PDB file of C-alpha atoms in Angstrom:
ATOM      1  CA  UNK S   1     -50.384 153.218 220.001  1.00 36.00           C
ATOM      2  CA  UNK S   2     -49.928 155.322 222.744  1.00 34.00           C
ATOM      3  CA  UNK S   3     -46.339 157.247 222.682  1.00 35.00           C
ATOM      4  CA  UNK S   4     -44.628 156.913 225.756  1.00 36.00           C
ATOM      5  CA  UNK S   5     -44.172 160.226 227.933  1.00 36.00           C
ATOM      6  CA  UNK S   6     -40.985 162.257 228.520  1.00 34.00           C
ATOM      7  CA  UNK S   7     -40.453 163.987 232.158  1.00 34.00           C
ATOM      8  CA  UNK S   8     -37.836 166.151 233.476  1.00 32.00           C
ATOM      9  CA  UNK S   9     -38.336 165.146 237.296  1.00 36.00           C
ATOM     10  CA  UNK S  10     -36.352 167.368 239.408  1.00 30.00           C
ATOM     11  CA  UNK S  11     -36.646 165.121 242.371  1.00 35.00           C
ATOM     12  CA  UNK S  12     -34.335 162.412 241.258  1.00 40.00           C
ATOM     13  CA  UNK S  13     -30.732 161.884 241.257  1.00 39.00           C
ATOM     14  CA  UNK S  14     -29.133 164.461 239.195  1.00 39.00           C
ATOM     15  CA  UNK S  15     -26.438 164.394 236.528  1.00 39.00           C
ATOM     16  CA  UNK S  16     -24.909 167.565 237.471  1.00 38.00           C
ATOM     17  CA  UNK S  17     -25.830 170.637 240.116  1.00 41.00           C
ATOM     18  CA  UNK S  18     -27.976 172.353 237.255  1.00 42.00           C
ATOM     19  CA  UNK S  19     -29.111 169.302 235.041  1.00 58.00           C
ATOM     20  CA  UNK S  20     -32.431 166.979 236.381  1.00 65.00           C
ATOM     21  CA  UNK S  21     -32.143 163.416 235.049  1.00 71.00           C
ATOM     22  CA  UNK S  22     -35.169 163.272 232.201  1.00 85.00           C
ATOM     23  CA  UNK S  23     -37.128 159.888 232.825  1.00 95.00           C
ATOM     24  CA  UNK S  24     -38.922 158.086 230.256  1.00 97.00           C
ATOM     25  CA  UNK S  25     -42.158 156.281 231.171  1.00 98.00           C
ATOM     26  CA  UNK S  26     -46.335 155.569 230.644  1.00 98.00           C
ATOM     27  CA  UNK S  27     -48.746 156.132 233.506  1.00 98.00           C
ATOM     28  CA  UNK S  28     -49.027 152.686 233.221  1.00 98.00           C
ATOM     29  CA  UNK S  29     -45.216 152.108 234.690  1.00 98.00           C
ATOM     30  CA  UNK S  30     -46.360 154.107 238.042  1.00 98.00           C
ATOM     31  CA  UNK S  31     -49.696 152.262 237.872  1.00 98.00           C
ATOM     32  CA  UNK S  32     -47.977 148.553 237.560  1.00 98.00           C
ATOM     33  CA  UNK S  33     -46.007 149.912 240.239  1.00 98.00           C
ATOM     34  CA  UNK S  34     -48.310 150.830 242.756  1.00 98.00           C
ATOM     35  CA  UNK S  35     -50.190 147.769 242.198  1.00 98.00           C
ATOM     36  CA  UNK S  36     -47.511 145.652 242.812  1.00 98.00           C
ATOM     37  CA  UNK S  37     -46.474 148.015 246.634  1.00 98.00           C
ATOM     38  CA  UNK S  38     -50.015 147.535 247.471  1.00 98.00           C
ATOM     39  CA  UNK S  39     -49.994 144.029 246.945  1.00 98.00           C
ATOM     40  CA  UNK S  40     -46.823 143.090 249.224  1.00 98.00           C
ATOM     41  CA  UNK S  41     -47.341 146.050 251.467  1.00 97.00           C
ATOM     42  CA  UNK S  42     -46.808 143.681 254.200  1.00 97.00           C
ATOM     43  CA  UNK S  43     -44.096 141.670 252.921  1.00 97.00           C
ATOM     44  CA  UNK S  44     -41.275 144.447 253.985  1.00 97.00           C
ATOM     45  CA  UNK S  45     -39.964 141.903 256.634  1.00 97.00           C
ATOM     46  CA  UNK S  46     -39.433 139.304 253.945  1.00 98.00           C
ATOM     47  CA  UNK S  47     -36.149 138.021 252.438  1.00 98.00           C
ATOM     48  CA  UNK S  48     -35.255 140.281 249.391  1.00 98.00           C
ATOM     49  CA  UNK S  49     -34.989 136.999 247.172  1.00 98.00           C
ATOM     50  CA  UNK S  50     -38.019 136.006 248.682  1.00 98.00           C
ATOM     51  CA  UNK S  51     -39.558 139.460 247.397  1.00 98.00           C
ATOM     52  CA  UNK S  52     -37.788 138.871 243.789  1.00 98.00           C
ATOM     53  CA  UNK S  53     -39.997 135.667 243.078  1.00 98.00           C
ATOM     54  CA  UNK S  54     -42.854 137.358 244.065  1.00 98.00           C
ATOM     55  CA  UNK S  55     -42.384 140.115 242.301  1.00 98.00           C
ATOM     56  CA  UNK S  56     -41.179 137.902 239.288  1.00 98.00           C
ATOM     57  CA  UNK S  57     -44.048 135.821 239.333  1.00 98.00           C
ATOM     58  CA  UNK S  58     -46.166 139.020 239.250  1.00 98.00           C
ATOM     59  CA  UNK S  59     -44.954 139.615 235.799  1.00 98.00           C
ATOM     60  CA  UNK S  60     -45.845 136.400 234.607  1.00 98.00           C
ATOM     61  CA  UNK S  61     -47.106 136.994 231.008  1.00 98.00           C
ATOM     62  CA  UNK S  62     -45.655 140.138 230.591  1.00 98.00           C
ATOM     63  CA  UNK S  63     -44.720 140.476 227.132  1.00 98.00           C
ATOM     64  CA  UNK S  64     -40.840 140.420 225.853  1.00 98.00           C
ATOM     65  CA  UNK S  65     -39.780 143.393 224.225  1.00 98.00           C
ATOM     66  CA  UNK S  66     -35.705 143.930 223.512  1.00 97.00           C
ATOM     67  CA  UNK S  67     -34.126 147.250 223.345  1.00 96.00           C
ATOM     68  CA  UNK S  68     -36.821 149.243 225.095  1.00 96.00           C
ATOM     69  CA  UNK S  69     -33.618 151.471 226.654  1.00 98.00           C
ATOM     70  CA  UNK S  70     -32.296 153.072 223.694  1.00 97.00           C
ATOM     71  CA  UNK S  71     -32.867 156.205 223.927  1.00 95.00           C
ATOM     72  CA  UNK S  72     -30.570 159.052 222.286  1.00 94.00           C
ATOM     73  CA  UNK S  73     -29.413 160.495 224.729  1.00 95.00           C
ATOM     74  CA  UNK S  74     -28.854 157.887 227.174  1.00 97.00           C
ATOM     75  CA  UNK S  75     -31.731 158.550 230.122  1.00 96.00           C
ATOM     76  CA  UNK S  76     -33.626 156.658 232.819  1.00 98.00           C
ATOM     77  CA  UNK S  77     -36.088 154.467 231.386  1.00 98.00           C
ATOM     78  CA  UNK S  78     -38.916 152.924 232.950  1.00 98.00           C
ATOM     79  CA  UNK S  79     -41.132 150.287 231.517  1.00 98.00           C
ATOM     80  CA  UNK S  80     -43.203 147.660 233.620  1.00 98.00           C
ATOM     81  CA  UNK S  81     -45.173 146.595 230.327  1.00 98.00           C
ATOM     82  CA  UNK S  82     -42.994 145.160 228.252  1.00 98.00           C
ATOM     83  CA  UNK S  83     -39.419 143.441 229.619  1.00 98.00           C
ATOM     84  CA  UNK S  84     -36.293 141.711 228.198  1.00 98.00           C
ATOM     85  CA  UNK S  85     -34.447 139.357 230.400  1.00 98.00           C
ATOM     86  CA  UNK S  86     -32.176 141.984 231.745  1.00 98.00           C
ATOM     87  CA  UNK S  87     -34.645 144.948 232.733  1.00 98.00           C
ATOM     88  CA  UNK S  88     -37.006 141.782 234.092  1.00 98.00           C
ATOM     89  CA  UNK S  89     -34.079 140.981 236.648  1.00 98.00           C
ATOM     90  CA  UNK S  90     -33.252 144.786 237.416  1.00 98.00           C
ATOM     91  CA  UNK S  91     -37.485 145.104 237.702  1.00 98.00           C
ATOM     92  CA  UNK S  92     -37.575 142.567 240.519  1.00 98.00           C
ATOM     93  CA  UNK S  93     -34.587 143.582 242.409  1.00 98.00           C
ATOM     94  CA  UNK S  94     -35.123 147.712 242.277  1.00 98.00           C
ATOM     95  CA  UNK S  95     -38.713 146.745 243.186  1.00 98.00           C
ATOM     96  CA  UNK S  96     -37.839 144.249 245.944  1.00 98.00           C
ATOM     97  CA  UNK S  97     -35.455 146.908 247.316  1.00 98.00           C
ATOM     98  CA  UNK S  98     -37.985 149.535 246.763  1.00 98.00           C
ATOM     99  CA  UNK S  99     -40.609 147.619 249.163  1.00 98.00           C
ATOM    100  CA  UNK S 100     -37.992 146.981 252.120  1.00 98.00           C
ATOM    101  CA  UNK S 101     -37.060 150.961 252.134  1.00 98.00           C
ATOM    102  CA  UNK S 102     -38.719 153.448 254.766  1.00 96.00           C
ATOM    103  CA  UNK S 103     -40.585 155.658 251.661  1.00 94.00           C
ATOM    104  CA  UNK S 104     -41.611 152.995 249.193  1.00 98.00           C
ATOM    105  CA  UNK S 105     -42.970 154.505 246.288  1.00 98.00           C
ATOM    106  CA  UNK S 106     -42.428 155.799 242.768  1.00 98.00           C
ATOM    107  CA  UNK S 107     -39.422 157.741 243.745  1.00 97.00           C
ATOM    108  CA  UNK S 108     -37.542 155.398 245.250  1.00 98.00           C
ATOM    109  CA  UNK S 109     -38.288 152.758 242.858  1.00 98.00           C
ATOM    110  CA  UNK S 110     -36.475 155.069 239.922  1.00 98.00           C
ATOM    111  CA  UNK S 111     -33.676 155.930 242.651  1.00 97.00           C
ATOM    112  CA  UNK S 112     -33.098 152.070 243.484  1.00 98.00           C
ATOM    113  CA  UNK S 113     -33.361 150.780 239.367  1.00 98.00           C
ATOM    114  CA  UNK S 114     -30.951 153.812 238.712  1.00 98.00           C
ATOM    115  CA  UNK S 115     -28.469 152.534 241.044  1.00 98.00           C
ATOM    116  CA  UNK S 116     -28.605 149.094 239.474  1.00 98.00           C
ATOM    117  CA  UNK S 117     -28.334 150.253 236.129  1.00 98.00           C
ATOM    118  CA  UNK S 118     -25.387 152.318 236.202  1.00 98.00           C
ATOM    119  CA  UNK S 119     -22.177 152.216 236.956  1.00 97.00           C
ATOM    120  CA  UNK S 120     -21.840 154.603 239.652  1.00 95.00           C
ATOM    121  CA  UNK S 121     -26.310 154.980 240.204  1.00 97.00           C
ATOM    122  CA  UNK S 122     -25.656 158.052 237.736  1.00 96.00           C
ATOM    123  CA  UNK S 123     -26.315 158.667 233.802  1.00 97.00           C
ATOM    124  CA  UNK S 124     -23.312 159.616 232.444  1.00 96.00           C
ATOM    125  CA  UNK S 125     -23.891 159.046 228.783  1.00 97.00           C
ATOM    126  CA  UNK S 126     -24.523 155.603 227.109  1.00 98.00           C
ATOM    127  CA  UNK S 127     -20.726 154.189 228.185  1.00 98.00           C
ATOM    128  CA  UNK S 128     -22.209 154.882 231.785  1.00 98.00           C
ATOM    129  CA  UNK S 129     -24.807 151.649 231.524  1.00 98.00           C
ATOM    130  CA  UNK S 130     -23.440 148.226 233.010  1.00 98.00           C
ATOM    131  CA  UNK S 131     -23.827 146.576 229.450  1.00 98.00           C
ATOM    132  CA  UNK S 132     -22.272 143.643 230.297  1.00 98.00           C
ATOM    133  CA  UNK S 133     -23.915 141.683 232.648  1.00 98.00           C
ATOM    134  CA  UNK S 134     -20.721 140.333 234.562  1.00 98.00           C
ATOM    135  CA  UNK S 135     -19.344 143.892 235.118  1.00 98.00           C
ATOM    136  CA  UNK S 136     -23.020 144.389 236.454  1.00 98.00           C
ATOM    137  CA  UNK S 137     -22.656 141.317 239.153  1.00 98.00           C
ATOM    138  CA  UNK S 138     -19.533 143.064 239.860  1.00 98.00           C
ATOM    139  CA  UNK S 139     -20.414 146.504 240.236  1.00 98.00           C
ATOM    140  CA  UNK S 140     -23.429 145.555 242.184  1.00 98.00           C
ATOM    141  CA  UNK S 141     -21.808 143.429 244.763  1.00 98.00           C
ATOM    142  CA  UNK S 142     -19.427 146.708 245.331  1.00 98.00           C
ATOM    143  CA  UNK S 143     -22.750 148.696 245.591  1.00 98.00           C
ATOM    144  CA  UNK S 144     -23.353 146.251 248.429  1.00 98.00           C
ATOM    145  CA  UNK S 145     -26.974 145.313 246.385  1.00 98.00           C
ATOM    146  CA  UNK S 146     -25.784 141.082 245.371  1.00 98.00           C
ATOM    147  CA  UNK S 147     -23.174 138.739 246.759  1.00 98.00           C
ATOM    148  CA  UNK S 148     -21.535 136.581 243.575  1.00 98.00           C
ATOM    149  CA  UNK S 149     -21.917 133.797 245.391  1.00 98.00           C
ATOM    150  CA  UNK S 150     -19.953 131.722 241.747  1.00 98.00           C
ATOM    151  CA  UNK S 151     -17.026 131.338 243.836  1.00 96.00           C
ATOM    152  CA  UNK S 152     -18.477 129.975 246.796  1.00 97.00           C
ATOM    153  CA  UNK S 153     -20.347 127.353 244.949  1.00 98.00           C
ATOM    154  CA  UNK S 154     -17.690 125.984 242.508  1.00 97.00           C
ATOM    155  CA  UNK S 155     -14.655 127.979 242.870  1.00 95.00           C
ATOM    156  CA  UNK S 156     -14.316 127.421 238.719  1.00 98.00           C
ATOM    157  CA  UNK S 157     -12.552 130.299 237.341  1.00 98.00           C
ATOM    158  CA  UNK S 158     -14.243 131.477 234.207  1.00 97.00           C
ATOM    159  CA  UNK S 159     -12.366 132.614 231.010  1.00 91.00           C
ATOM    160  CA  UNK S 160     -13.353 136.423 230.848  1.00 91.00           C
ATOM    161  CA  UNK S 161     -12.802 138.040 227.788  1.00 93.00           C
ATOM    162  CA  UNK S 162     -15.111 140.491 226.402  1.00 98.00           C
ATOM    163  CA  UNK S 163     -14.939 142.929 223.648  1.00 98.00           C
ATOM    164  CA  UNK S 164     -17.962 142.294 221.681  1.00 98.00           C
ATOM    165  CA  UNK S 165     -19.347 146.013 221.932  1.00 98.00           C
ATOM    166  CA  UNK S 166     -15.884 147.355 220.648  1.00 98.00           C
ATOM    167  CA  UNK S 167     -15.679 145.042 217.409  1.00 98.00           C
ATOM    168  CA  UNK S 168     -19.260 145.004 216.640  1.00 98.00           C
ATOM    169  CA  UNK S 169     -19.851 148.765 217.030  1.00 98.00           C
ATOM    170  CA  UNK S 170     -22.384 148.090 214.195  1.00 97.00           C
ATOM    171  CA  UNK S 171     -24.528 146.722 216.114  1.00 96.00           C
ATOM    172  CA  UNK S 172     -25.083 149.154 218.798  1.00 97.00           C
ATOM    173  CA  UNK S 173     -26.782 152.543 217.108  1.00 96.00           C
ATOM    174  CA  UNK S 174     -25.042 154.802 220.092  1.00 97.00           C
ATOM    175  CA  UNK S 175     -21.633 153.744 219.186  1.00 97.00           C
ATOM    176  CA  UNK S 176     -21.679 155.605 215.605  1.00 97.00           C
ATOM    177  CA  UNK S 177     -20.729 158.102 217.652  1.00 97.00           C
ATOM    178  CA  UNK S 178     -17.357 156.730 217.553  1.00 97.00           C
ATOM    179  CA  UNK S 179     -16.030 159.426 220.527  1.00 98.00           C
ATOM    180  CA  UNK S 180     -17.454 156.421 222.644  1.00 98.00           C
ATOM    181  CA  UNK S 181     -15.566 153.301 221.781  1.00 98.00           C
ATOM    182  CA  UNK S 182     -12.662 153.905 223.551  1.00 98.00           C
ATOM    183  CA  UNK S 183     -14.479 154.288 226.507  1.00 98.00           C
ATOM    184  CA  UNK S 184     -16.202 151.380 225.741  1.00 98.00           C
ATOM    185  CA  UNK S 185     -12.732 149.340 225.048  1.00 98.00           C
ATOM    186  CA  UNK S 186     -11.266 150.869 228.040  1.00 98.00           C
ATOM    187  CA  UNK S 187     -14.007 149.548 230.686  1.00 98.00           C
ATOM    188  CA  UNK S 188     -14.272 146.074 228.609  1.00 98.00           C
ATOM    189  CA  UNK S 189      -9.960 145.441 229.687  1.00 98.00           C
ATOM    190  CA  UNK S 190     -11.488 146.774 233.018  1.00 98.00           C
ATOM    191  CA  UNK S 191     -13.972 143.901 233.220  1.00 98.00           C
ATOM    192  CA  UNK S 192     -11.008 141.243 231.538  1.00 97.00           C
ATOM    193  CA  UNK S 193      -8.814 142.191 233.867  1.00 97.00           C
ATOM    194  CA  UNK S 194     -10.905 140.425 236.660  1.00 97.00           C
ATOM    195  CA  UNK S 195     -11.215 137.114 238.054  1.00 96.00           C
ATOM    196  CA  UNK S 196     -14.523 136.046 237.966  1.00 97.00           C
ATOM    197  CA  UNK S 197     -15.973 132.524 238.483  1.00 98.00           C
ATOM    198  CA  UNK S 198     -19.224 130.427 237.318  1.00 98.00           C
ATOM    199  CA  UNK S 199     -20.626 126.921 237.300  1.00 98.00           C
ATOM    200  CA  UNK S 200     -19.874 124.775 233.930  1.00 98.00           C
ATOM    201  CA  UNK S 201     -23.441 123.626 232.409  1.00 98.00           C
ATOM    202  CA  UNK S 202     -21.866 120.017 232.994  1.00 97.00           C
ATOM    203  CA  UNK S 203     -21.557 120.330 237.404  1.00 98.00           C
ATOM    204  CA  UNK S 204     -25.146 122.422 237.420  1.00 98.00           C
ATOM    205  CA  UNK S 205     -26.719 119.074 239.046  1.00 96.00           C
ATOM    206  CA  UNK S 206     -23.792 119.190 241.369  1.00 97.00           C
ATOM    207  CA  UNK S 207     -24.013 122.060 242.967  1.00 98.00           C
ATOM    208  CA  UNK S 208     -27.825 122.428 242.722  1.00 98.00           C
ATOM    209  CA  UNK S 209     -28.226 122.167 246.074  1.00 98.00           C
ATOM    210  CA  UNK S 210     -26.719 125.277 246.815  1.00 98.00           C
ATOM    211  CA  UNK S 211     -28.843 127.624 244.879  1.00 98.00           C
ATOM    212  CA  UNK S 212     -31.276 129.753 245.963  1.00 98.00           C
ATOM    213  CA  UNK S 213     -34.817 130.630 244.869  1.00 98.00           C
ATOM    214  CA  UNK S 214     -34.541 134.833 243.900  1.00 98.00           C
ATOM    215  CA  UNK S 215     -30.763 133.935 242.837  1.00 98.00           C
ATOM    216  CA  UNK S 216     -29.886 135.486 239.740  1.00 99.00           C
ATOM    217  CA  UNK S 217     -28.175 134.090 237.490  1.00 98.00           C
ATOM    218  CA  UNK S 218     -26.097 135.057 234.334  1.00 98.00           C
ATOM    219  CA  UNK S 219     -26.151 132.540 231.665  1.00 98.00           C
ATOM    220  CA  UNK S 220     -22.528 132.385 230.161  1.00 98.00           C
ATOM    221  CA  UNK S 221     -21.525 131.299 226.906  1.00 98.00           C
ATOM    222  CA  UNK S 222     -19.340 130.328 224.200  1.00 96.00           C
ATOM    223  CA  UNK S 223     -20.001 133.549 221.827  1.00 97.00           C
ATOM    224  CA  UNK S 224     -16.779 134.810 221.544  1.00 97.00           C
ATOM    225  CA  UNK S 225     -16.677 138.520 222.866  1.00 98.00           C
ATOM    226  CA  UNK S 226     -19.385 138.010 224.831  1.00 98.00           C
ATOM    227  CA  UNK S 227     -20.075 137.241 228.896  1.00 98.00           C
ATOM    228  CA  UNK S 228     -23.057 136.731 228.976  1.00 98.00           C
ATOM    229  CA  UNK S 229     -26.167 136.049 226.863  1.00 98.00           C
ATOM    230  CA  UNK S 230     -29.046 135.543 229.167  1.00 98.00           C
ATOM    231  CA  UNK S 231     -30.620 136.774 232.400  1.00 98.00           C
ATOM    232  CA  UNK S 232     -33.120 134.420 234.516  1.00 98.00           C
ATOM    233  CA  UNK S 233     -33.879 134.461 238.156  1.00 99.00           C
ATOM    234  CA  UNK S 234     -33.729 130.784 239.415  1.00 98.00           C
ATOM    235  CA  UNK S 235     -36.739 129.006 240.834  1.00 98.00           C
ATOM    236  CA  UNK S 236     -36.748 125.594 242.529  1.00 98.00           C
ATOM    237  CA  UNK S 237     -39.919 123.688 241.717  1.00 97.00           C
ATOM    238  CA  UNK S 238     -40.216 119.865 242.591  1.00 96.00           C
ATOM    239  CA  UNK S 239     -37.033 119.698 244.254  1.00 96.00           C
ATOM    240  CA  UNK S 240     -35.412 121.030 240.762  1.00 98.00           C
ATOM    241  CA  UNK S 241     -33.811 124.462 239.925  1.00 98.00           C
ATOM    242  CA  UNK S 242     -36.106 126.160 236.790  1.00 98.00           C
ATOM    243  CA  UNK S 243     -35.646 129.589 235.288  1.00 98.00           C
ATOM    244  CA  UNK S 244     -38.338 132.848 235.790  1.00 98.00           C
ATOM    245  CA  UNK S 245     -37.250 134.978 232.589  1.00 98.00           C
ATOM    246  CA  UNK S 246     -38.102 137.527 230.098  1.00 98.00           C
ATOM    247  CA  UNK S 247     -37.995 134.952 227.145  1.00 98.00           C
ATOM    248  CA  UNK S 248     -37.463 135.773 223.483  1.00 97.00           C
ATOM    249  CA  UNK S 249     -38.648 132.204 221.777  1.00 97.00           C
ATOM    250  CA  UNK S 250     -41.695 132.905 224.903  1.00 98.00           C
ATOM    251  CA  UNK S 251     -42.176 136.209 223.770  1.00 98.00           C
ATOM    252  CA  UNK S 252     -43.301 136.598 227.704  1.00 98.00           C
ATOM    253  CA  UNK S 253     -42.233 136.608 231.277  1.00 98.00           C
ATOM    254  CA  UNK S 254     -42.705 132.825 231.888  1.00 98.00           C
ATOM    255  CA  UNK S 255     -41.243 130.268 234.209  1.00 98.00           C
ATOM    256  CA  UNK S 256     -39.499 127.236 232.216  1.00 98.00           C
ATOM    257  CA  UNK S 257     -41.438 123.823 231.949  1.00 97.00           C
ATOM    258  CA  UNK S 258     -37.541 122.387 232.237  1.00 98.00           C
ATOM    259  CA  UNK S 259     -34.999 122.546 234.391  1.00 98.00           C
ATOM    260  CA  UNK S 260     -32.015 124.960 234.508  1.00 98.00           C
ATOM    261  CA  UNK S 261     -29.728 122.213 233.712  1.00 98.00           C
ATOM    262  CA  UNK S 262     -32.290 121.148 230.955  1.00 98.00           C
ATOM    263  CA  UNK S 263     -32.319 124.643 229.740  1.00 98.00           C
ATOM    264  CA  UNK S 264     -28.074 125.019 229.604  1.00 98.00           C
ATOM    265  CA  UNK S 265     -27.639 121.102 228.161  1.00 97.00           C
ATOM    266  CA  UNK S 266     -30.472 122.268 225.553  1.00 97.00           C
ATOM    267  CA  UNK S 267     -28.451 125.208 224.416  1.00 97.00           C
ATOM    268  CA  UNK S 268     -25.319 125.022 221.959  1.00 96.00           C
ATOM    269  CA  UNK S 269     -24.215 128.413 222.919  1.00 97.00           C
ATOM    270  CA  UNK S 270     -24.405 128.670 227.164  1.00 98.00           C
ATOM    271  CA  UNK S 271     -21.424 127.206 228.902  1.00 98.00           C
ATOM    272  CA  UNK S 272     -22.683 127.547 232.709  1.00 98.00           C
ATOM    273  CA  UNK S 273     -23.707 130.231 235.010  1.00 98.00           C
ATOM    274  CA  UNK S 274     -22.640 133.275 237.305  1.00 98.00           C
ATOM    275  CA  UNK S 275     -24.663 133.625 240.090  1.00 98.00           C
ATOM    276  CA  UNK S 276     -25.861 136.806 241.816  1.00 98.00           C
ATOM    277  CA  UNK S 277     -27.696 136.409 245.079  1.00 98.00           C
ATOM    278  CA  UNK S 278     -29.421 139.376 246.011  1.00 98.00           C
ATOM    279  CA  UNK S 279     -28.701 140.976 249.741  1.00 98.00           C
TER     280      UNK S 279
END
């Protein structure tokens, strides 16, 4: 097994004056990545959500791995081999994004994924990922990188309350440092204190209409403490909205037989959707 390789690059955004952010990748990350420039080197012109199902179909196959961040201490991580549903989505937009800029290249690519990954595009300690995914529709749309286009579509508030991280500190290996859960608890009232919006698993077929292939969407659900328990970028295929994902029963980057509203009705913990359309 080949043990992945830790570099200091000076050239990226830094966590302080004197401090380089240390990245964590293969050769085979730049190499997936330079295939996939190459490849839609002449797309630049092209929608970015046009780019993101390119891109996503790309990493068709691609098998699911979970927790391929957690790292002690918290750094920039990049892996193109092996995806969960959330790095799959932040893949395809930070590459998308990377592809449409005036340097495309390995550089920008970490610059753009950092951005999306943290709260304020820096590494500020674990606390400083967007762990939930409905703080990271948020924070993105300030970053100016997604429009949550939920309200739009429905206009169906939706019920935030999160503190799973805080009461299941358990299962999260960073959080035994327990100097970090009130940070944690602090930005999780932060994210409850919002109004956010999504479309109810029962008015998908509804509203169909008015999603968007490259959309990404945030499927919600009734685990208490929890936003959001999937990631998929939505697809239409046949006139019907399907899911590209990192999926765990898949163990691979696939693109659902059913539909999204076959996928939600099918599931006894999603509730509906928050959707993210990237700009």
């Amino acid at each position: 097994m080949m043990l992945p390789l830790v570099f200091a690059c000076t050239n990226t955004t830094k966590t302080t004056a004197e401090e380089p952010v240390k990245m964590i990748y293969e050769a085979k990350d730049k190499e997936i990545l330079d295939e996939i420039l190459e490849l839609f080197a002449d797309q630049k012109d092209a929608p970015t959500s046009a780019l993101i199902i390119k891109i996503g179909t790309f990493f068709k196959e691609t098998p699911y791995v979970a927790s391929t961040l957690e790292y002690e201490p918290e750094q920039m991580v990049i892996n193109l081999r092996e995806l969960d549903c959330t790095t799959f989505a932040e893949n395809c937009l930070a590459i998308a994004r990377t592809i449409k800029s005036e340097n495309p290249g390995f550089e920008q690519f970490t610059k753009e994924l950092q951005n999306i990954r943290y709260r304020d595009g820096k590494i500020d300690g674990y606390p400083s990922r967007l762990h939930y995914f409905s703080d990271w529709i948020y924070t993105n749309e300030q970053k100016n990188l997604v429009n949550d286009v939920s309200k739009e579509i429905a206009e169906i508030p939706y019920p935030l309350q999160v503190n799973f991280m805080s009461t299941h500190t358990d299962s999260y290996k960073q959080l035994k440092d327990s100097t970090l859960i009130p940070i944690i608890t602090e930005k999780e009232k932060e994210i409850c204190a919002r109004q956010m919006y999504y479309i109810p698993e029962e008015r998908i077929a509804e509203f169909e209409d008015q999603l968007m292939d490259g959309d990404i969407a945030g499927i919600t659900t009734h685990i208490e403490g929890m936003d959001i328990q999937h990631v998929v970028l939505l697809q239409r295929k046949d006139g019907r909205i399907h899911i590209l994902h990192a999926s765990s029963a898949g163990k691979r980057v696939l693109l659902s037989e059913g539909t999204l509203e076959d996928y939600l009705l099918d599931s006894k913990l999603a509730s509906g959707i928050m959707v993210a359309r990237p700009l």
